[in-house]
Each structure stands twice: as C-alpha cells, then as structure tokens.
Amino acid sequence: MSMKRRDFLKIAGISSILSVGAKIAEATHPAWVTGPDPKQLVPNKQALSAKRWAMIVDMTKFKTEADTLKVIDACHRAHNVPDFRTPDGKVDKKLEVKWIWQAGFERAFPGQDNKYMSEHLKDMPFMVLCNHCDNPPCVRVCPTQATYKLKNGITMQDMHRCIGCRFCMAGCPYGARSFNWVDPRKAANLDVKRGGKLNNEYPQRTKGVVEKCTFCTERLQIGKMPACVEAAPKGALLFGDLEDQNSEIRKIITTRYTIRRKPDLGTGPAIYYLIGGSDHA
Amino acid sequence: MLEKALEGSKKYWAWLILLSALASVGFYFYLQQYAYGLGLTGMHRDVSWGLYIGQFTFLVGVAASAVMLVIPYYLHDFKKFGKIVILGEFLAIAAVLMCMLFIMADMGQPGRFMNIMLHPSPQSVMFWDFLVLAGYLALNAVIGWVTLGADRKGMPPPTWIKPFIYLSIPWAISIHTVTAFLYAGLPGRHFWLTAIMAARFLASAFAGGPALLLMLALIVRKLTKFDPGKEPIQALAKIVTYAMFANVFFLALEFFTAFYSQIPGHMHAFDHLYAHSATPLVPMMWVSTAFALISLGMLFFPAIRKNETTLVMACIMLFTSLWIDKGFGLVIGGFVPNPFDEVHEYWPTLPEGIITVGIWAIGFLVLTMLYKVAISVREQTAGVEIDH
Ligand code: SF4
Ligand code: SF4
Ligand code: SF4
C-alpha cells in the first residue's frame, strides 16, 4: 500500500458513519441472497472514511498485461462478478458483467486520440471502472433511488431495490454498469457445482438487476483498501481523499497533469489518469 | 355497455380467438423470459434497451395522437369528428395498455414494480413518465365511457366531463414530451441529445397515430354498419399530411446538424443506422426513408389523398416508416456505438419478437372489444349526430 494510513484514516463524526452504515444495511437487506447479516455491517472503529473518495490510475506503473489482469481478477473475485464464456472460451458479450476492465486510449478517451500518437500510448491498457461522478446521471435518472450517492462521494448500488429498468445504463456515459441478463450463479466461475468459487463475504446477486463498482464500500467499512488497489503493482492505483490537502492523491492531482474521461459532460468523474512523464515520489 | 363486447358474429369471435392465441404464445415465451432472464432477448450491456422500449416509445405516440381528434372536435367545434372521436379515445386506451405491458416485459425485476411508487424520485424522468401514462389511461377510460354512455341514452354528455376532456389535451402532449425526455436528457448519447426530440416525437405521433386511426375507421366501415363519413376521413388525412411534413423536416434538421458540423459523435449513429450496421437495420432504415418520402409525396396531391385506395396505401407506408424509425432505429441509434466508440450490434431474438407480437395482440384484443362496444352503441342510435 503506497499510502500512509493516516492519510485516509480520518474518522468523520460518528453520526455520519452511522448514517452510511444505515444506508448500507438498508441496501443489503433481503435481495442479497447470502452474505453477512446487515446488522453485522454496523461500521467499526477501523472503518476508513473520507470526505471525497477518489482514485488515480498511474499508467506508468502498469508494465505487463498480467498486471491488469490481476487487478480485474481481484475485483471480480472479491465481488462474485460472473465470468460468462462462450463454448470456445471467449468472453460472452451477450451476458458480460464487469466492474473494472482495460481499454485502449482511443476507447477510454474517444476523440482525444490522433493519428500520430505513439503506439505505446495507444495500446496502454487503461483501467476503466465507475467514475463515482460528482454529478452522476445514473443517480439522476434512477426511478427508485436504487442507485444513490453516499456522502463520501461513492455512487452506491442497491441491488435489492433495483427494478432492472436499465435507465441508469442508458444514462451512464462511461459504460460502467452491467445488467444481470441471467442468474449470475450460472457462470462457471460462480457455479459451485462446476468448480466455481464464491466469496461468501460478499453478497450474490439475482438476475434482473444492475451492478457496478462500489469503490469497495464493504471493504472500507472494515478498514481495508479496495481490492483492485491492493492487487495492483505498487502505486499503480492510488485511492484516497480528494478533499484532504495532505492526501497523496490530492498532492499528485495538484502538482501533475492528470486527465479524466469525458470531463466535458459535466459529470465530474473521480478517477484521474496519470499517463507519463516523470515518476512521482 | 360492456356486454356488447361479448356478443358478435362468427367472424368477430374468430378474430378474438386468433388474437388470444397469439397473446397466449407470447405469454408462454414471456414466462420463459421471466424464468431465464432478459438474456433471452438480443440485448446486452451495450445495447441495454431494444425492441420492447422501442415499441413502448412508438405506442406512447399512438396514444397521444387521440388529441388530434379531441382538439378539432372539442376546441374548434368540428362536428364531423363526432362519430370517430370515441375511436381515438379507445385507441389511446389500448395503446397505453400496450405501453405498460412493454415496460413490464422489459423490466428485470417486474415484481418490484411498486418500488417506483414506494421510493418516488421526482428527479427521474421515468417516474414522471409512469405518472403521466397512468393518468392518461384513467382520463381516456373515464372520458370514453362517460361520453359513450351518454350517447347511448341519446343525451349530451354531462357537463362535469368537460374539464376532463380539456385536461386530456395538454396531458396527451405531456405523455409524449416526457417520453422524449427519457432520451433527450442523457449526456453522452449524441443521437438522443437533441432539443427537438420532443417535437419530433409529437410530429411523428400526430402523423402515425391518425394514419392508424384512419385505417381503423375504414376497416370498421367495411365490417359494420357504422359509417364515420367521408369528410372526417379526409380531415384526418390532412392532419396526417401536415404532421408528416413536420416529421420529415425535423429528421432532415437532425441530418444537417450532424453532417454539416462534422462532429464525429453526432454522425456515428447515423452512419451506423444508414450505412454500416451488419444487421438488416440498414435496409430497414432506407425502407423507412423511402416510405416516408413516397407517402408524403402521395398525401401531398389532393387527387391521390381523396382516393381512398391510394390514401390507404400511403397510410400503410407512412405507418411502417414511422414504426421502423421510432419503434426500432431510434433506440439502437442511441446505443451504437457504445460509450467506448465500439460497435456492438443488436438484433432481437425470436422469443423477443414473439413476446412483442403477443403484446400487440393483447392491444388489438382490447381495441377490438372496445370498438365493438362503441360501434354497437352507435348502431343503436343509428349514428344520430348528438351535440356534445
Ligand atoms: S461512471 Fe457511470 S455509473 Fe459511475 S457514477 Fe458516473 S454515471 Fe454513474
Ligand atoms: S436499473 Fe435499477 S439502478 Fe438502474 S435506474 Fe433502474 S432501478 Fe435504478
Ligand atoms: S474499487 Fe473495489 S469494486 Fe471498484 S473496481 Fe476496485 S475492487 Fe472493484
């Protein structure tokens, strides 16, 4: 972990934590088929908190394809994300569910590429995930508040309340959301009968609901950094409090040139990308 | 009055049985979809709405178009519409019902439908769409029933219904405007992010809806003693013509903005729909364009418009054109290419198509029975003009 604990271990008033806890408890209740009883999710003292969680993706630190795959795998395993495959072993585009994945420069930043840019930059495997926008269209359009904002900036998803109308998928300009077109437990990686493995610490989902990255809210609650951050090469994914002047991510964003995806849409994405240049301390 | 729907000729019953059979097959496939999930359809994470939402959008237009009879009749005292205004109101009821069924068919967790009411979210356009549609259904049901009931007794409708009738006018506009807002307010969906979306929706609705109604009125005339009269048909044809002009003009405006500005995001969806898609979408969109222009050309000439055979041909083409454009192409254009500028095609599956046909069958079933009631009442009163 490249970040000092005190950088993010800023416990806000106990009341705000409790309100977050209450929301999560409410969010978890019956639809989450298995998983911890919501009452156990009352935040403990080690919970990590922030005024505004955000992430930096430092592309200079991702050296090989294996680095990105490890990150994706860590998230998807931690969150019981189904991995649907066609009979020939390829990703099944019809049923695909993903929380974090990689995309080339032209894909992650459409319209910002040019004909003469280096192949190196073009082919960089940018990690893309939910941007936990400041002004998220997904939250605006949801007719049931099944997707909603936490005070700490996280865009949360309540898979119990979700009616599966998919308005949020049309609303998200980043393609960050996935729908469960079938029962996710039918995927080989989650189907216990076929040697699949479930993470029993994290709830499973039913078919017919939308899901996405939640900035590992459930891990922050027990004092852990997001799974992808832990699995990434040192410093490749930095997670911290944007509102804290002394946090590492704030210092980097203030002093270095970072880019975000489609900032012109006014969504205020909270994932910042460092592309190259000198190494940061 | 309802009992009138349960008596009829052999042909009437055969038609009801055919529609029920189609509806049952559709329902059977819906049960499969319910058990397996929406994976039974052709949709995926990049094209997350498809045929169902397209049909919903199209049918909201059909429902709203009843206002094109209500306005001339009640606001401009155009008496000639007296006999067919009820056909418009009952068409609206059937159309809204179909809209609701398409929404249900599209929902991942239909059992949680009430969450929209339990957690009202005024910032969501879908919340408002649900409210205005439900309201519109209620308005038309009450208005249709009360006015028809009065007709049966040979009396003018009670005065208390008048405010409801006037209310139904802005309400009809609102259902289609709000439906357009489902699309027109989403950042990053260039094809939908257009200020004239609601205007386009209304124009296409006021062309397609009355065109359908015109054909229905002629069918009714052929099958029953009920005669809507020549003049109302011609008046409808004129409404269709004007609205279709506006619709084609608006579409041309979209093309201009996309291709003169040369902004890639604005051109991509058009390129996909009209040129690059590997699915039958491309020929379909061209058929839609050709039918739009030909039907408009035909309607433009009074001689062709006044001949009921050619008029019906024009209406069929026009309706098909709008169905392709709004019931299908519109939704896909917003999703392809996806936010990563990648093309992931969508094509409905057979079960998806069958469920769609099933819902249309239910709509026509309801429509047939409502029309049966209306016409029986009209036949009894022998089409006497009643001053409303
Ligand atoms: S990236 Fe998409 S899903 Fe995530 S908060 Fe922004 S709009 Fe919502
Ligand atoms: S699919 Fe679920 S989360 Fe998305 S808008 Fe609909 S109810 Fe809200
Ligand atoms: S923050 Fe957590 S949920 Fe989000 S991508 Fe990383 S591991 Fe997955």
mmCIF file of N, CA and C in Angstrom, chain A residues 11-78:
data_model
loop_
_atom_site.group_PDB
_atom_site.id
_atom_site.type_symbol
_atom_site.label_atom_id
_atom_site.label_comp_id
_atom_site.label_asym_id
_atom_site.label_seq_id
_atom_site.Cartn_x
_atom_site.Cartn_y
_atom_site.Cartn_z
ATOM 1 N N ILE A 11 -11.460 9.797 10.672
ATOM 2 C CA ILE A 11 -12.802 9.393 11.048
ATOM 3 C C ILE A 11 -13.666 10.619 11.214
ATOM 4 N N ALA A 12 -14.638 10.710 10.376
ATOM 5 C CA ALA A 12 -15.559 11.833 10.488
ATOM 6 C C ALA A 12 -16.443 11.592 11.700
ATOM 7 N N GLY A 13 -17.348 12.493 11.962
ATOM 8 C CA GLY A 13 -18.239 12.341 13.110
ATOM 9 C C GLY A 13 -18.914 10.981 13.085
ATOM 10 N N ILE A 14 -19.075 10.412 14.248
ATOM 11 C CA ILE A 14 -19.634 9.059 14.321
ATOM 12 C C ILE A 14 -21.010 9.018 13.664
ATOM 13 N N SER A 15 -21.707 10.155 13.726
ATOM 14 C CA SER A 15 -23.061 10.171 13.167
ATOM 15 C C SER A 15 -23.037 9.920 11.662
ATOM 16 N N SER A 16 -22.072 10.540 10.966
ATOM 17 C CA SER A 16 -22.075 10.372 9.519
ATOM 18 C C SER A 16 -21.730 8.932 9.162
ATOM 19 N N ILE A 17 -20.870 8.331 9.956
ATOM 20 C CA ILE A 17 -20.547 6.933 9.685
ATOM 21 C C ILE A 17 -21.779 6.076 9.883
ATOM 22 N N LEU A 18 -22.474 6.377 10.968
ATOM 23 C CA LEU A 18 -23.669 5.582 11.238
ATOM 24 C C LEU A 18 -24.679 5.711 10.109
ATOM 25 N N SER A 19 -24.791 6.934 9.564
ATOM 26 C CA SER A 19 -25.790 7.099 8.511
ATOM 27 C C SER A 19 -25.376 6.297 7.285
ATOM 28 N N VAL A 20 -24.075 6.261 7.019
ATOM 29 C CA VAL A 20 -23.596 5.440 5.908
ATOM 30 C C VAL A 20 -23.902 3.975 6.196
ATOM 31 N N GLY A 21 -23.613 3.600 7.437
ATOM 32 C CA GLY A 21 -23.867 2.216 7.821
ATOM 33 C C GLY A 21 -25.328 1.851 7.658
ATOM 34 N N ALA A 22 -26.180 2.795 8.048
ATOM 35 C CA ALA A 22 -27.613 2.523 7.950
ATOM 36 C C ALA A 22 -28.025 2.330 6.498
ATOM 37 N N LYS A 23 -27.467 3.177 5.630
ATOM 38 C CA LYS A 23 -27.782 3.067 4.202
ATOM 39 C C LYS A 23 -27.343 1.711 3.679
ATOM 40 N N ILE A 24 -26.152 1.310 4.096
ATOM 41 C CA ILE A 24 -25.660 0.030 3.604
ATOM 42 C C ILE A 24 -26.519 -1.105 4.136
ATOM 43 N N ALA A 25 -26.860 -0.994 5.395
ATOM 44 C CA ALA A 25 -27.704 -2.037 5.978
ATOM 45 C C ALA A 25 -29.011 -2.131 5.209
ATOM 46 N N GLU A 26 -29.570 -0.957 4.917
ATOM 47 C CA GLU A 26 -30.815 -0.920 4.173
ATOM 48 C C GLU A 26 -30.585 -1.518 2.780
ATOM 49 N N ALA A 27 -29.434 -1.173 2.219
ATOM 50 C CA ALA A 27 -29.133 -1.621 0.864
ATOM 51 C C ALA A 27 -28.964 -3.127 0.796
ATOM 52 N N THR A 28 -28.514 -3.701 1.872
ATOM 53 C CA THR A 28 -28.184 -5.112 1.818
ATOM 54 C C THR A 28 -29.378 -6.012 2.058
ATOM 55 N N HIS A 29 -30.350 -5.551 2.708
ATOM 56 C CA HIS A 29 -31.324 -6.477 3.276
ATOM 57 C C HIS A 29 -31.716 -7.675 2.404
ATOM 58 N N PRO A 30 -32.944 -8.034 2.110
ATOM 59 C CA PRO A 30 -33.194 -9.414 1.680
ATOM 60 C C PRO A 30 -32.646 -9.842 0.319
ATOM 61 N N ALA A 31 -32.569 -8.960 -0.668
ATOM 62 C CA ALA A 31 -32.245 -9.457 -2.005
ATOM 63 C C ALA A 31 -30.849 -10.041 -2.080
ATOM 64 N N TRP A 32 -29.988 -9.576 -1.244
ATOM 65 C CA TRP A 32 -28.644 -10.126 -1.269
ATOM 66 C C TRP A 32 -28.757 -11.514 -0.667
ATOM 67 N N VAL A 33 -28.763 -12.455 -1.528
ATOM 68 C CA VAL A 33 -29.215 -13.782 -1.166
ATOM 69 C C VAL A 33 -28.464 -14.365 0.025
ATOM 70 N N THR A 34 -27.161 -14.387 -0.062
ATOM 71 C CA THR A 34 -26.407 -14.803 1.110
ATOM 72 C C THR A 34 -25.571 -13.622 1.545
ATOM 73 N N GLY A 35 -24.569 -13.862 2.357
ATOM 74 C CA GLY A 35 -23.711 -12.763 2.761
ATOM 75 C C GLY A 35 -24.039 -12.324 4.156
ATOM 76 N N PRO A 36 -23.252 -11.391 4.646
ATOM 77 C CA PRO A 36 -23.395 -11.034 6.054
ATOM 78 C C PRO A 36 -24.751 -10.427 6.360
ATOM 79 N N ASP A 37 -25.210 -10.681 7.552
ATOM 80 C CA ASP A 37 -26.429 -10.056 8.010
ATOM 81 C C ASP A 37 -26.178 -8.552 8.070
ATOM 82 N N PRO A 38 -27.145 -7.762 7.589
ATOM 83 C CA PRO A 38 -26.908 -6.328 7.555
ATOM 84 C C PRO A 38 -26.513 -5.753 8.907
ATOM 85 N N LYS A 39 -27.011 -6.362 9.961
ATOM 86 C CA LYS A 39 -26.703 -5.812 11.284
ATOM 87 C C LYS A 39 -25.216 -5.907 11.588
ATOM 88 N N GLN A 40 -24.573 -6.887 10.957
ATOM 89 C CA GLN A 40 -23.137 -7.024 11.190
ATOM 90 C C GLN A 40 -22.345 -5.947 10.472
ATOM 91 N N LEU A 41 -23.042 -5.206 9.608
ATOM 92 C CA LEU A 41 -22.329 -4.211 8.827
ATOM 93 C C LEU A 41 -22.242 -2.862 9.526
ATOM 94 N N VAL A 42 -22.693 -2.816 10.764
ATOM 95 C CA VAL A 42 -22.543 -1.568 11.518
ATOM 96 C C VAL A 42 -21.049 -1.237 11.550
ATOM 97 N N PRO A 43 -20.689 -0.029 11.163
ATOM 98 C CA PRO A 43 -19.278 0.279 10.962
ATOM 99 C C PRO A 43 -18.464 0.124 12.242
ATOM 100 N N ASN A 44 -17.273 -0.350 12.094
ATOM 101 C CA ASN A 44 -16.424 -0.458 13.270
ATOM 102 C C ASN A 44 -15.439 0.699 13.287
ATOM 103 N N LYS A 45 -14.641 0.716 14.306
ATOM 104 C CA LYS A 45 -13.735 1.849 14.511
ATOM 105 C C LYS A 45 -12.670 1.948 13.438
ATOM 106 N N GLN A 46 -12.366 0.795 12.816
ATOM 107 C CA GLN A 46 -11.290 0.842 11.823
ATOM 108 C C GLN A 46 -11.760 1.336 10.471
ATOM 109 N N ALA A 47 -13.055 1.571 10.337
ATOM 110 C CA ALA A 47 -13.584 1.949 9.025
ATOM 111 C C ALA A 47 -12.800 3.124 8.452
ATOM 112 N N LEU A 48 -12.501 3.037 7.178
ATOM 113 C CA LEU A 48 -11.826 4.135 6.511
ATOM 114 C C LEU A 48 -12.887 5.125 6.065
ATOM 115 N N SER A 49 -12.605 6.397 6.245
ATOM 116 C CA SER A 49 -13.606 7.353 5.796
ATOM 117 C C SER A 49 -12.918 8.508 5.100
ATOM 118 N N ALA A 50 -13.691 9.236 4.345
ATOM 119 C CA ALA A 50 -13.153 10.364 3.598
ATOM 120 C C ALA A 50 -14.276 11.320 3.296
ATOM 121 N N LYS A 51 -13.894 12.550 2.975
ATOM 122 C CA LYS A 51 -14.912 13.498 2.525
ATOM 123 C C LYS A 51 -15.265 13.203 1.083
ATOM 124 N N ARG A 52 -14.250 12.793 0.310
ATOM 125 C CA ARG A 52 -14.483 12.555 -1.100
ATOM 126 C C ARG A 52 -13.472 11.510 -1.603
ATOM 127 N N TRP A 53 -13.913 10.282 -1.664
ATOM 128 C CA TRP A 53 -13.041 9.241 -2.179
ATOM 129 C C TRP A 53 -12.791 9.444 -3.673
ATOM 130 N N ALA A 54 -11.553 9.185 -4.062
ATOM 131 C CA ALA A 54 -11.216 9.281 -5.483
ATOM 132 C C ALA A 54 -10.039 8.353 -5.763
ATOM 133 N N MET A 55 -9.747 8.152 -7.032
ATOM 134 C CA MET A 55 -8.687 7.219 -7.400
ATOM 135 C C MET A 55 -7.809 7.796 -8.500
ATOM 136 N N ILE A 56 -6.522 7.499 -8.405
ATOM 137 C CA ILE A 56 -5.615 7.821 -9.504
ATOM 138 C C ILE A 56 -5.169 6.512 -10.128
ATOM 139 N N VAL A 57 -5.208 6.461 -11.446
ATOM 140 C CA VAL A 57 -4.679 5.308 -12.170
ATOM 141 C C VAL A 57 -3.378 5.772 -12.800
ATOM 142 N N ASP A 58 -2.269 5.271 -12.310
ATOM 143 C CA ASP A 58 -0.963 5.681 -12.836
ATOM 144 C C ASP A 58 -0.508 4.678 -13.891
ATOM 145 N N MET A 59 -0.653 5.073 -15.145
ATOM 146 C CA MET A 59 -0.417 4.119 -16.225
ATOM 147 C C MET A 59 1.050 3.759 -16.381
ATOM 148 N N THR A 60 1.946 4.566 -15.791
ATOM 149 C CA THR A 60 3.366 4.203 -15.911
ATOM 150 C C THR A 60 3.685 2.979 -15.064
ATOM 151 N N LYS A 61 2.816 2.669 -14.139
ATOM 152 C CA LYS A 61 3.116 1.564 -13.232
ATOM 153 C C LYS A 61 2.578 0.227 -13.726
ATOM 154 N N PHE A 62 1.733 0.281 -14.728
ATOM 155 C CA PHE A 62 1.237 -0.984 -15.285
ATOM 156 C C PHE A 62 2.208 -1.430 -16.375
ATOM 157 N N LYS A 63 2.968 -2.471 -16.073
ATOM 158 C CA LYS A 63 4.016 -2.865 -17.020
ATOM 159 C C LYS A 63 3.546 -3.946 -17.998
ATOM 160 N N THR A 64 2.865 -4.916 -17.487
ATOM 161 C CA THR A 64 2.511 -6.047 -18.347
ATOM 162 C C THR A 64 1.008 -6.291 -18.297
ATOM 163 N N GLU A 65 0.557 -7.073 -19.236
ATOM 164 C CA GLU A 65 -0.851 -7.472 -19.286
ATOM 165 C C GLU A 65 -1.242 -8.186 -17.990
ATOM 166 N N ALA A 66 -0.283 -8.927 -17.450
ATOM 167 C CA ALA A 66 -0.566 -9.672 -16.224
ATOM 168 C C ALA A 66 -0.964 -8.726 -15.093
ATOM 169 N N ASP A 67 -0.366 -7.532 -15.090
ATOM 170 C CA ASP A 67 -0.687 -6.558 -14.037
ATOM 171 C C ASP A 67 -2.168 -6.192 -14.055
ATOM 172 N N THR A 68 -2.678 -5.920 -15.249
ATOM 173 C CA THR A 68 -4.078 -5.505 -15.315
ATOM 174 C C THR A 68 -4.995 -6.685 -15.040
ATOM 175 N N LEU A 69 -4.625 -7.839 -15.559
ATOM 176 C CA LEU A 69 -5.490 -8.999 -15.342
ATOM 177 C C LEU A 69 -5.617 -9.318 -13.859
ATOM 178 N N LYS A 70 -4.514 -9.130 -13.142
ATOM 179 C CA LYS A 70 -4.528 -9.404 -11.712
ATOM 180 C C LYS A 70 -5.513 -8.473 -10.989
ATOM 181 N N VAL A 71 -5.491 -7.227 -11.413
ATOM 182 C CA VAL A 71 -6.387 -6.235 -10.812
ATOM 183 C C VAL A 71 -7.852 -6.596 -11.075
ATOM 184 N N ILE A 72 -8.124 -6.906 -12.336
ATOM 185 C CA ILE A 72 -9.503 -7.246 -12.717
ATOM 186 C C ILE A 72 -9.965 -8.472 -11.930
ATOM 187 N N ASP A 73 -9.081 -9.453 -11.897
ATOM 188 C CA ASP A 73 -9.422 -10.699 -11.220
ATOM 189 C C ASP A 73 -9.697 -10.462 -9.729
ATOM 190 N N ALA A 74 -8.879 -9.618 -9.114
ATOM 191 C CA ALA A 74 -9.051 -9.362 -7.677
ATOM 192 C C ALA A 74 -10.427 -8.767 -7.404
ATOM 193 N N CYS A 75 -10.804 -7.789 -8.219
ATOM 194 C CA CYS A 75 -12.120 -7.164 -8.007
ATOM 195 C C CYS A 75 -13.233 -8.169 -8.256
ATOM 196 N N HIS A 76 -13.143 -8.834 -9.383
ATOM 197 C CA HIS A 76 -14.252 -9.706 -9.763
ATOM 198 C C HIS A 76 -14.386 -10.903 -8.824
ATOM 199 N N ARG A 77 -13.268 -11.386 -8.305
ATOM 200 C CA ARG A 77 -13.375 -12.480 -7.346
ATOM 201 C C ARG A 77 -13.938 -11.987 -6.020
ATOM 202 N N ALA A 78 -13.482 -10.818 -5.595
ATOM 203 C CA ALA A 78 -13.960 -10.287 -4.310
ATOM 204 C C ALA A 78 -15.464 -10.014 -4.343
#
